Structure formats: structure tokens, C-alpha cells
XYZ file of C-alpha atoms in Angstrom:
465
model
C -27.421 -1.645 22.853
C -27.247 -1.983 19.086
C -25.123 1.142 18.872
C -22.699 -0.197 21.457
C -22.334 -3.462 19.614
C -21.797 -1.620 16.356
C -19.063 0.513 17.855
C -17.373 -2.534 19.281
C -17.534 -4.295 15.916
C -15.894 -1.350 14.222
C -13.191 -0.893 16.828
C -12.471 -4.584 17.099
C -11.631 -4.722 13.409
C -8.827 -2.163 13.545
C -6.209 -4.896 13.600
C -7.791 -6.572 10.591
C -7.462 -3.375 8.615
C -3.837 -3.004 9.694
C -3.099 -6.505 8.460
C -4.733 -6.150 5.077
C -3.244 -2.705 4.560
C 0.192 -4.210 4.986
C -0.717 -7.117 2.711
C -2.112 -4.839 0.022
C 0.776 -2.418 0.058
C 3.811 -4.678 0.225
C 5.336 -2.423 -2.354
C 7.813 0.213 -3.299
C 7.471 3.742 -2.007
C 8.146 5.955 -5.017
C 5.670 7.549 -7.414
C 5.156 10.506 -9.689
C 3.799 13.364 -7.598
C 3.305 16.903 -8.815
C 3.456 18.302 -5.286
C -0.244 18.677 -4.535
C -1.093 15.073 -3.795
C -1.905 14.077 -7.363
C -0.244 11.606 -9.668
C -0.857 11.657 -13.402
C 2.428 11.676 -15.342
C 3.062 8.512 -17.379
C 4.523 5.657 -15.363
C 6.358 2.639 -16.758
C 5.691 -0.245 -14.391
C 8.257 -2.413 -16.111
C 7.806 -6.040 -17.047
C 4.719 -7.714 -15.572
C 5.474 -11.155 -14.124
C 3.323 -14.054 -13.079
C 4.079 -15.837 -9.811
C 6.441 -18.369 -11.401
C 8.533 -15.743 -13.185
C 8.649 -13.488 -10.127
C 9.660 -16.422 -7.932
C 12.495 -17.357 -10.266
C 13.756 -13.779 -10.399
C 13.546 -13.369 -6.618
C 15.757 -16.402 -6.048
C 18.199 -15.222 -8.713
C 18.437 -11.855 -6.967
C 18.684 -13.146 -3.391
C 20.586 -16.359 -4.041
C 19.772 -19.828 -2.725
C 19.153 -20.319 0.975
C 22.226 -21.506 2.872
C 20.562 -24.334 4.765
C 20.935 -24.331 8.528
C 22.811 -27.343 9.859
C 21.988 -29.350 12.948
C 19.645 -32.052 14.167
C 17.178 -30.291 16.451
C 14.584 -32.745 17.741
C 13.040 -30.538 20.410
C 9.350 -31.412 20.569
C 9.770 -34.840 18.984
C 8.654 -37.435 21.518
C 8.628 -40.798 19.829
C 5.916 -40.471 17.196
C 4.317 -37.369 18.713
C 5.216 -33.815 17.642
C 4.500 -31.022 20.135
C 3.333 -27.743 18.600
C 2.453 -24.459 20.291
C 0.962 -21.175 19.164
C 1.437 -17.485 19.961
C -1.014 -14.888 18.707
C -2.386 -11.429 19.382
C -5.726 -12.778 20.542
C -6.687 -9.451 22.113
C -5.121 -6.038 21.734
C -3.954 -3.760 24.528
C -7.541 -2.590 25.121
C -8.846 -6.138 25.454
C -10.621 -6.212 22.095
C -10.467 -9.416 20.050
C -9.375 -8.382 16.571
C -8.775 -11.805 15.054
C -11.319 -14.414 16.220
C -10.204 -17.944 15.473
C -6.507 -17.093 15.380
C -5.710 -19.904 17.815
C -8.598 -22.262 17.061
C -7.827 -22.606 13.362
C -4.456 -24.279 13.908
C -5.721 -26.524 16.681
C -8.639 -27.619 14.511
C -6.357 -28.479 11.581
C -3.918 -30.482 13.722
C -6.784 -32.352 15.386
C -8.152 -33.238 11.972
C -4.724 -34.586 10.971
C -4.753 -36.748 14.095
C -8.259 -38.061 13.335
C -7.067 -39.024 9.878
C -4.192 -41.064 11.323
C -1.457 -38.447 11.454
C 1.246 -37.674 8.897
C 3.919 -40.239 8.064
C 3.073 -42.070 11.262
C 3.339 -38.960 13.463
C 0.541 -37.315 15.422
C 0.494 -33.818 16.863
C 0.051 -32.615 20.430
C -1.068 -28.997 20.696
C 0.500 -27.352 23.741
C -1.855 -24.381 23.646
C -1.846 -20.906 22.171
C -0.617 -17.954 24.236
C -2.055 -14.453 23.858
C 0.795 -12.014 23.159
C -1.615 -9.096 23.519
C 0.093 -6.846 20.939
C 2.850 -6.369 23.528
C 6.500 -7.068 22.568
C 7.412 -8.063 26.123
C 4.549 -10.549 26.310
C 5.508 -11.893 22.909
C 9.112 -12.467 23.979
C 8.078 -14.135 27.236
C 5.564 -16.352 25.442
C 8.140 -17.465 22.882
C 10.682 -18.279 25.585
C 8.117 -20.312 27.511
C 7.029 -22.260 24.444
C 10.567 -23.043 23.309
C 12.441 -23.536 26.575
C 9.727 -24.768 28.945
C 7.170 -26.518 26.749
C 9.836 -27.671 24.283
C 7.739 -27.189 21.165
C 8.909 -28.329 17.743
C 7.454 -25.234 16.116
C 5.038 -22.338 16.530
C 1.767 -22.571 14.612
C 0.476 -19.946 14.480
C 2.968 -17.237 15.297
C 1.045 -14.034 14.647
C 2.418 -11.528 17.135
C 2.063 -8.206 15.322
C 4.396 -6.242 17.619
C 7.400 -8.461 18.130
C 11.165 -8.715 17.745
C 11.988 -12.358 18.406
C 12.964 -13.352 14.873
C 16.664 -13.627 15.696
C 15.929 -15.828 18.712
C 13.598 -18.155 16.798
C 16.071 -18.596 13.962
C 19.059 -19.021 16.290
C 17.130 -21.754 18.123
C 15.986 -23.318 14.821
C 12.291 -22.986 15.657
C 10.014 -23.194 12.592
C 7.195 -20.646 12.829
C 4.186 -20.090 10.610
C 1.659 -17.240 10.519
C 1.166 -13.925 8.769
C 4.138 -11.783 7.884
C 3.091 -8.526 9.449
C 6.041 -8.320 11.873
C 9.756 -8.008 11.132
C 10.204 -11.513 12.526
C 9.323 -12.719 9.021
C 11.534 -10.239 7.150
C 14.801 -11.562 5.778
C 16.349 -14.341 3.747
C 19.010 -16.627 5.247
C 18.533 -15.011 8.641
C 14.806 -15.847 8.596
C 14.867 -19.291 7.022
C 12.702 -20.793 9.780
C 9.866 -18.283 9.290
C 7.036 -18.979 6.829
C 4.231 -16.481 6.336
C 0.999 -17.619 4.696
C 0.706 -14.071 3.352
C 4.270 -14.206 1.983
C 6.151 -10.881 2.220
C 3.755 -8.117 3.237
C 5.927 -5.516 4.948
C 9.513 -6.495 4.139
C 10.961 -3.901 1.744
C 14.649 -4.753 2.180
C 14.795 -8.477 1.437
C 16.307 -7.677 -1.955
C 18.795 -4.817 -1.494
C 17.620 -1.776 -3.407
C 14.613 -3.471 -4.990
C 11.102 -4.481 -4.006
C 8.408 -6.603 -5.618
C 4.843 -5.452 -5.512
C 1.558 -6.549 -7.000
C -1.192 -4.939 -9.041
C -3.804 -7.261 -7.515
C -5.418 -4.546 -5.401
C -6.527 -2.412 -8.325
C -6.936 -5.102 -10.957
C -9.313 -7.009 -8.707
C -11.458 -3.865 -8.459
C -11.477 -3.432 -12.243
C -12.562 -7.035 -12.715
C -15.180 -6.920 -9.987
C -16.702 -3.606 -11.010
C -16.432 -4.111 -14.759
C -14.766 -0.706 -15.126
C -12.047 0.145 -17.638
C -8.834 1.601 -16.257
C -9.054 4.621 -18.562
C -12.410 5.558 -17.029
C -11.185 5.496 -13.429
C -10.059 8.577 -11.525
C -8.833 7.232 -8.222
C -8.458 8.954 -4.878
C -6.125 7.202 -2.447
C -6.053 8.157 1.193
C -4.537 6.765 4.340
C -3.249 7.581 7.788
C -0.591 10.219 8.392
C 2.148 7.780 9.372
C 5.175 6.712 7.344
C 3.640 3.403 6.276
C 0.415 5.105 5.243
C 2.216 7.735 3.205
C 4.326 5.114 1.452
C 1.240 3.024 0.763
C -0.714 5.880 -0.780
C 2.179 6.875 -3.041
C 2.691 3.284 -4.137
C -0.968 2.774 -4.907
C -1.110 5.984 -6.942
C 1.915 4.924 -8.942
C 0.357 1.565 -9.737
C -2.935 3.202 -10.738
C -1.279 5.539 -13.222
C 0.841 2.708 -14.571
C -2.312 0.689 -15.238
C -3.884 3.537 -17.190
C -5.975 5.208 -14.490
C -5.711 8.764 -13.279
C -4.896 9.489 -9.645
C -6.021 13.064 -8.928
C -5.889 12.616 -5.147
C -3.205 10.849 -3.093
C -3.060 12.114 0.483
C -2.872 10.993 4.101
C -5.299 13.256 6.004
C -6.374 10.651 8.575
C -4.681 11.048 11.995
C -2.374 8.183 12.873
C -2.353 6.086 16.059
C -2.173 8.190 19.207
C -3.332 11.389 17.508
C -6.719 12.933 18.341
C -9.395 11.483 16.035
C -11.192 13.622 13.492
C -14.582 14.922 14.527
C -15.623 15.860 10.985
C -14.666 14.106 7.740
C -16.571 16.570 5.568
C -13.495 18.638 4.541
C -11.758 15.460 3.369
C -14.838 14.360 1.454
C -15.167 17.743 -0.253
C -11.467 17.723 -1.167
C -11.846 14.294 -2.762
C -14.976 15.329 -4.673
C -13.239 18.486 -5.905
C -10.460 16.333 -7.372
C -12.951 14.698 -9.722
C -12.333 11.203 -8.374
C -14.872 8.466 -9.121
C -13.124 5.833 -6.989
C -12.038 6.248 -3.381
C -9.642 3.599 -2.063
C -8.690 3.628 1.593
C -6.810 1.250 3.883
C -7.879 2.959 7.088
C -9.601 0.923 9.849
C -13.388 0.479 10.057
C -13.677 3.126 12.764
C -12.494 5.645 10.147
C -14.106 4.105 7.068
C -17.636 4.522 8.434
C -17.489 8.315 8.985
C -15.552 8.759 5.741
C -18.210 6.963 3.691
C -20.964 8.892 5.473
C -19.251 12.216 4.765
C -18.684 11.347 1.112
C -22.323 10.491 0.578
C -23.725 13.440 2.483
C -21.468 15.685 0.397
C -22.841 14.314 -2.867
C -20.212 11.731 -3.884
C -21.709 9.093 -6.204
C -18.632 7.098 -7.213
C -17.258 3.797 -5.961
C -15.497 3.093 -2.678
C -12.934 0.305 -2.283
C -11.745 -1.030 1.077
C -9.462 -3.901 1.991
C -11.309 -5.964 4.556
C -14.615 -7.835 4.602
C -14.712 -9.426 8.022
C -17.993 -11.321 8.579
C -18.639 -9.192 11.674
C -19.296 -6.194 9.425
C -22.319 -7.754 7.729
C -24.855 -6.346 10.256
C -23.463 -2.874 9.490
C -23.713 -3.236 5.718
C -26.367 -0.514 5.494
C -23.631 1.976 6.417
C -21.344 0.611 3.692
C -23.953 0.005 1.001
C -22.404 -0.724 -2.418
C -18.846 -0.439 -1.064
C -16.476 -2.921 -2.720
C -14.117 -4.935 -0.544
C -11.035 -6.774 -1.703
C -9.849 -9.594 0.565
C -6.121 -9.986 -0.162
C -4.623 -13.432 0.474
C -7.847 -14.867 1.866
C -11.162 -15.908 0.396
C -14.596 -15.147 1.783
C -17.131 -17.584 3.159
C -19.858 -15.783 1.194
C -18.644 -18.098 -1.584
C -19.857 -21.456 -0.203
C -17.476 -24.321 -0.904
C -16.359 -27.722 0.372
C -13.251 -26.002 1.753
C -15.162 -23.624 4.005
C -17.490 -26.460 4.983
C -14.475 -28.566 5.996
C -12.960 -25.726 8.023
C -16.280 -25.199 9.795
C -16.565 -28.918 10.529
C -13.033 -29.000 11.925
C -13.750 -26.021 14.173
C -16.895 -27.639 15.535
C -14.932 -30.820 16.248
C -12.851 -28.943 18.834
C -15.840 -27.043 20.222
C -14.895 -23.726 18.618
C -17.431 -21.007 17.815
C -15.037 -19.226 15.433
C -16.272 -18.194 11.992
C -14.710 -20.262 9.210
C -14.321 -17.123 7.095
C -12.652 -14.873 9.675
C -9.118 -13.751 8.822
C -7.819 -15.039 12.157
C -9.277 -18.482 11.531
C -7.965 -18.659 7.979
C -4.470 -17.470 8.907
C -4.176 -20.005 11.707
C -5.786 -22.912 9.842
C -3.750 -22.171 6.723
C -0.511 -21.935 8.712
C -1.154 -25.400 10.138
C -2.049 -26.756 6.706
C 1.207 -25.397 5.243
C 3.144 -26.974 8.131
C 1.472 -30.352 7.583
C 1.987 -30.326 3.812
C 5.698 -29.613 4.281
C 6.029 -32.099 7.157
C 4.720 -34.829 4.858
C 7.697 -34.253 2.534
C 10.398 -34.853 5.164
C 12.563 -37.829 4.277
C 14.790 -39.266 6.956
C 14.922 -38.191 10.610
C 12.379 -35.584 11.685
C 14.223 -32.432 12.756
C 13.384 -28.760 12.583
C 16.208 -28.310 10.088
C 14.720 -31.029 7.868
C 11.340 -29.285 7.836
C 12.883 -25.917 6.975
C 14.973 -27.511 4.221
C 11.868 -28.992 2.584
C 10.360 -25.525 2.289
C 13.556 -23.661 1.441
C 14.576 -26.114 -1.294
C 11.690 -24.982 -3.489
C 8.215 -25.712 -2.206
C 4.950 -24.756 -3.840
C 1.978 -24.701 -1.510
C -1.236 -24.710 -3.548
C -4.202 -22.532 -2.712
C -6.348 -23.925 0.103
C -9.439 -24.249 -2.055
C -11.090 -20.845 -2.214
C -10.130 -20.031 1.388
C -6.490 -18.960 1.123
C -3.966 -18.156 -1.589
C -1.034 -20.435 -2.211
C 2.602 -19.574 -1.553
C 6.011 -20.489 -2.916
C 9.254 -20.932 -0.976
C 11.784 -19.554 -0.422
C 10.721 -16.807 -2.857
C 7.703 -16.005 -0.677
C 10.018 -13.994 1.565
C 10.348 -11.432 -1.224
C 6.971 -11.664 -2.977
C 3.459 -10.589 -2.208
C 0.370 -12.393 -3.499
C -1.572 -11.726 -6.690
C -4.584 -13.505 -5.254
C -7.783 -12.095 -3.750
C -11.561 -12.211 -3.672
C -13.962 -9.331 -4.305
C -17.213 -8.815 -2.417
C -19.662 -5.955 -1.959
C -21.748 -4.683 0.931
C -25.520 -4.801 0.417
C -27.296 -2.384 2.730
C -30.821 -3.619 2.048
C -29.904 -7.210 2.865
C -27.433 -6.238 5.603
C -25.084 -8.715 4.035
C -21.773 -9.117 2.264
C -22.504 -10.432 -1.224
C -20.164 -12.292 -3.596
C -18.695 -10.652 -6.685
C -15.568 -12.640 -7.642
C -14.294 -15.699 -5.796
C -10.644 -16.115 -4.771
C -8.440 -16.012 -7.862
C -5.310 -14.496 -9.350
C -5.525 -10.833 -10.287
C -2.770 -8.757 -11.811
C 0.971 -9.322 -11.814
C 4.161 -8.780 -9.856
C 6.523 -5.924 -10.688
C 10.089 -5.265 -9.547
C 10.971 -1.679 -8.699
C 13.888 0.195 -7.327
C 13.381 0.805 -3.610
C 14.887 4.261 -3.939
């Protein structure tokens, strides 16, 4: 029974890994490669920018938003605003990848109501529909929410396989969630979409150029105490276009920061391909490269056998992964001493008033969701961003007025140590330089804190060619 639960935990986190991989690698796709999967020639990363400088440059490059006109009051019933949600609650196999992805938003809106509302308005939550990682279901759910339930906006909107961005923007429907689908990718044509993760997989917002962040590697250096010059990094991913681009980008950043990158390959079969039965050849290839850091964005179902193969083959260096879902804690003995970066979100292993408040709000609606789960934080944070912007509306409440508040230049501060802040409208072109670092402790079967949510690294602007 324990084995079955462990397998389910690993499999059920595949979507989490997909999300954080996209978040981590919102970057350009070029690097210096000598043809055998290594990257070591000098790389000039260009001018490092903090969030303010990158935001200013992004707006200069893209131009100001041309505000949508109109007076859409759909979902405004007197002093009550109707909100709905659409999320991939379960994937096509029925596994729940993102617990709390609906409950977080509902909990935050209910808290706003308990506190008396915002500017005299309260919020009625019309429910959250499971889009099931199915584009047809996503489209049908959006149509029902907008045309039948007459919602003011969608909070959250986290359909990962979806193509309703044109519809939502044509109908002037504000939507908030994570930016893992193309529905969040654009500038004027996506001015009603606001991702709490900012731009994570949108390479063409600025024609010919892309921003990306050094947070992934700089957070590891800070958390481990290592010097860049002492790190020989191996980057590996899945054999799909996104994985190949990610690995190349990561290798380029590593070399630019002063590391060596003797291994940069994508030997892991992609979705739909037969899974590997033996990771030993990959492990031996990595060890032969001389790497002392292995960084992988592959899902948990692939991380576990990879780590096992590395250790059984004699690897003694560090391993860095990009997810630390609380459900992995019971399996920490299989990931002992592995570092985990949590891009965009904090971790509840760092106790704080913020996580306590989120937990209290969840309990108030009868939810069992974990306050530190990525689904909870995405949903709760999306609602918090909505409410903070809603409070700034002056004059009649319309969807256009809400979008204008955000697109006129809106800085959303970090949600305590639970979620990174964002800036608008530049967030459509930028990633986040914010993360937390934790480590798996096998003896304790726990995820232990290393560095709480903070800014790591800088933004860089590269040619997309």
C-alpha cells in the first residue's frame, strides 16, 4: 500500500514539474554548444537588470498598452461582483496535480467578504470548473462561465491546454492565474490576462528578443554556499522542443555566470514515448562529464530513478530540481540532500503569518488543501492580485476599468513569503527573479528550509534568434 501511494504521489506531481519547468526556463533558446552537448566557451550575458530596470525596458520595447474601450458590467449586480474559476483540477488520467487550485481563490474572496468587501462591493463565487487538461473542456467551461453564469472575471484561470485567449480578450473578461498557456501570451491582444507567474512561456512578446532570469542558478549558489567557478553543471531534460530549448538556455546562463557546463542533453523520453527502464547509462554519461551539479526539470516520476541511478553509479555531487510540493515529504529518503528551488512561490516549511492566514482562510471554507501547495498559492494569489487591483478602481466598476488599473502601471507586492510580486503591464514580458530554496532530508522524511522567498539574480535581454 505504501508503494502504491508513493507511485501516485510521484505521478500526480507531473503537472507541477511542467509548470515550474516553464517558469524556470522562460528564456531565450540560444547557447554556445560545441556539438557534443557541452557548453564552455565564454558567454556575455549582457547588462544585468533588476526588476524595475527590466520593467522599464520592456515597456519601452513593447510600447504602452492601448487601453480597451467599453463599459462591460457583466457580473456586476448592484454591489455584488460574480466571479468564476476554471482550472485543471485533474488531468486526463484523473490524477489531481494541483490541490487547492480552486479552493485558494474561493478562500481569499470569502475572506474579503468577511472583512466587509472592497470599496463597498462583495464577491459571489460561481464555482470553479475542472477543465481536465482538455482544450475542448476548457473552451466549453469558459463559454458557460461568460455567457451563462455572466461572470465579471475568471479567478483562477489555470487551464494548461487551452486556446481561448482571443475569446476572453474580445469579450473583455479579466482572467488571473499562471501563465503556462498561450492564453497569457501577448501584449495589447492579451490585456485582460494577468499571470501571477508573469511571462513563463511567452518568447515572442517582444519581437526578436526575450527576457530571462538567472534566479534558477543564483538561488542554488546562495543556498549551497558554492562559488560559480567551482561548479560543473550537468543540465538534462526531456527530448521535446521545450526541453531542448530549456537545457540550452540553462547551460548558456551557467557559463555566463562563471560555471562550466560539461553536459547539456535531453535523454529523457518526452510525453507519449516509452519510458526508460534503466537510467544507469544517463547517470554514467553525466559522471563521465565531470559534473558536480545535476539540474533537471523532469517530473518526479523521472527524477526518482535518475537520482537512484546517479547514486548507485557513484555520483557524490549535488542535485537541483524545481519543485518541492509538500506531498513529496514522505518520499524524502529517496531524494536525500537534493536541493529544490521553488520559482515564484514560497514554501510553507518557512512558517509565517502569511501561511497561517492562508491556512485559516482555507479552513473557513471547509477546505483540506495545503496552504503551501502550488495550486493553492496560484489560486489564492490570483484572487489577491484581483482584489488589490479592484480596490484601485475609481468611477464605475467595469471590466475595462479593472484592466486599465493594472495596465497603467501596477506593482503588486510579494504576498508575504508565499508568492513573488509582479508588475504590470511589463509582467507579460518578464519572468520572476524570486524563489525559495529548500532541501530534502531523508532521515527526517521532511523538506527542510534553506533560504526563504527572496530575490535572486537578475533579468537579461537576449536576441531570440
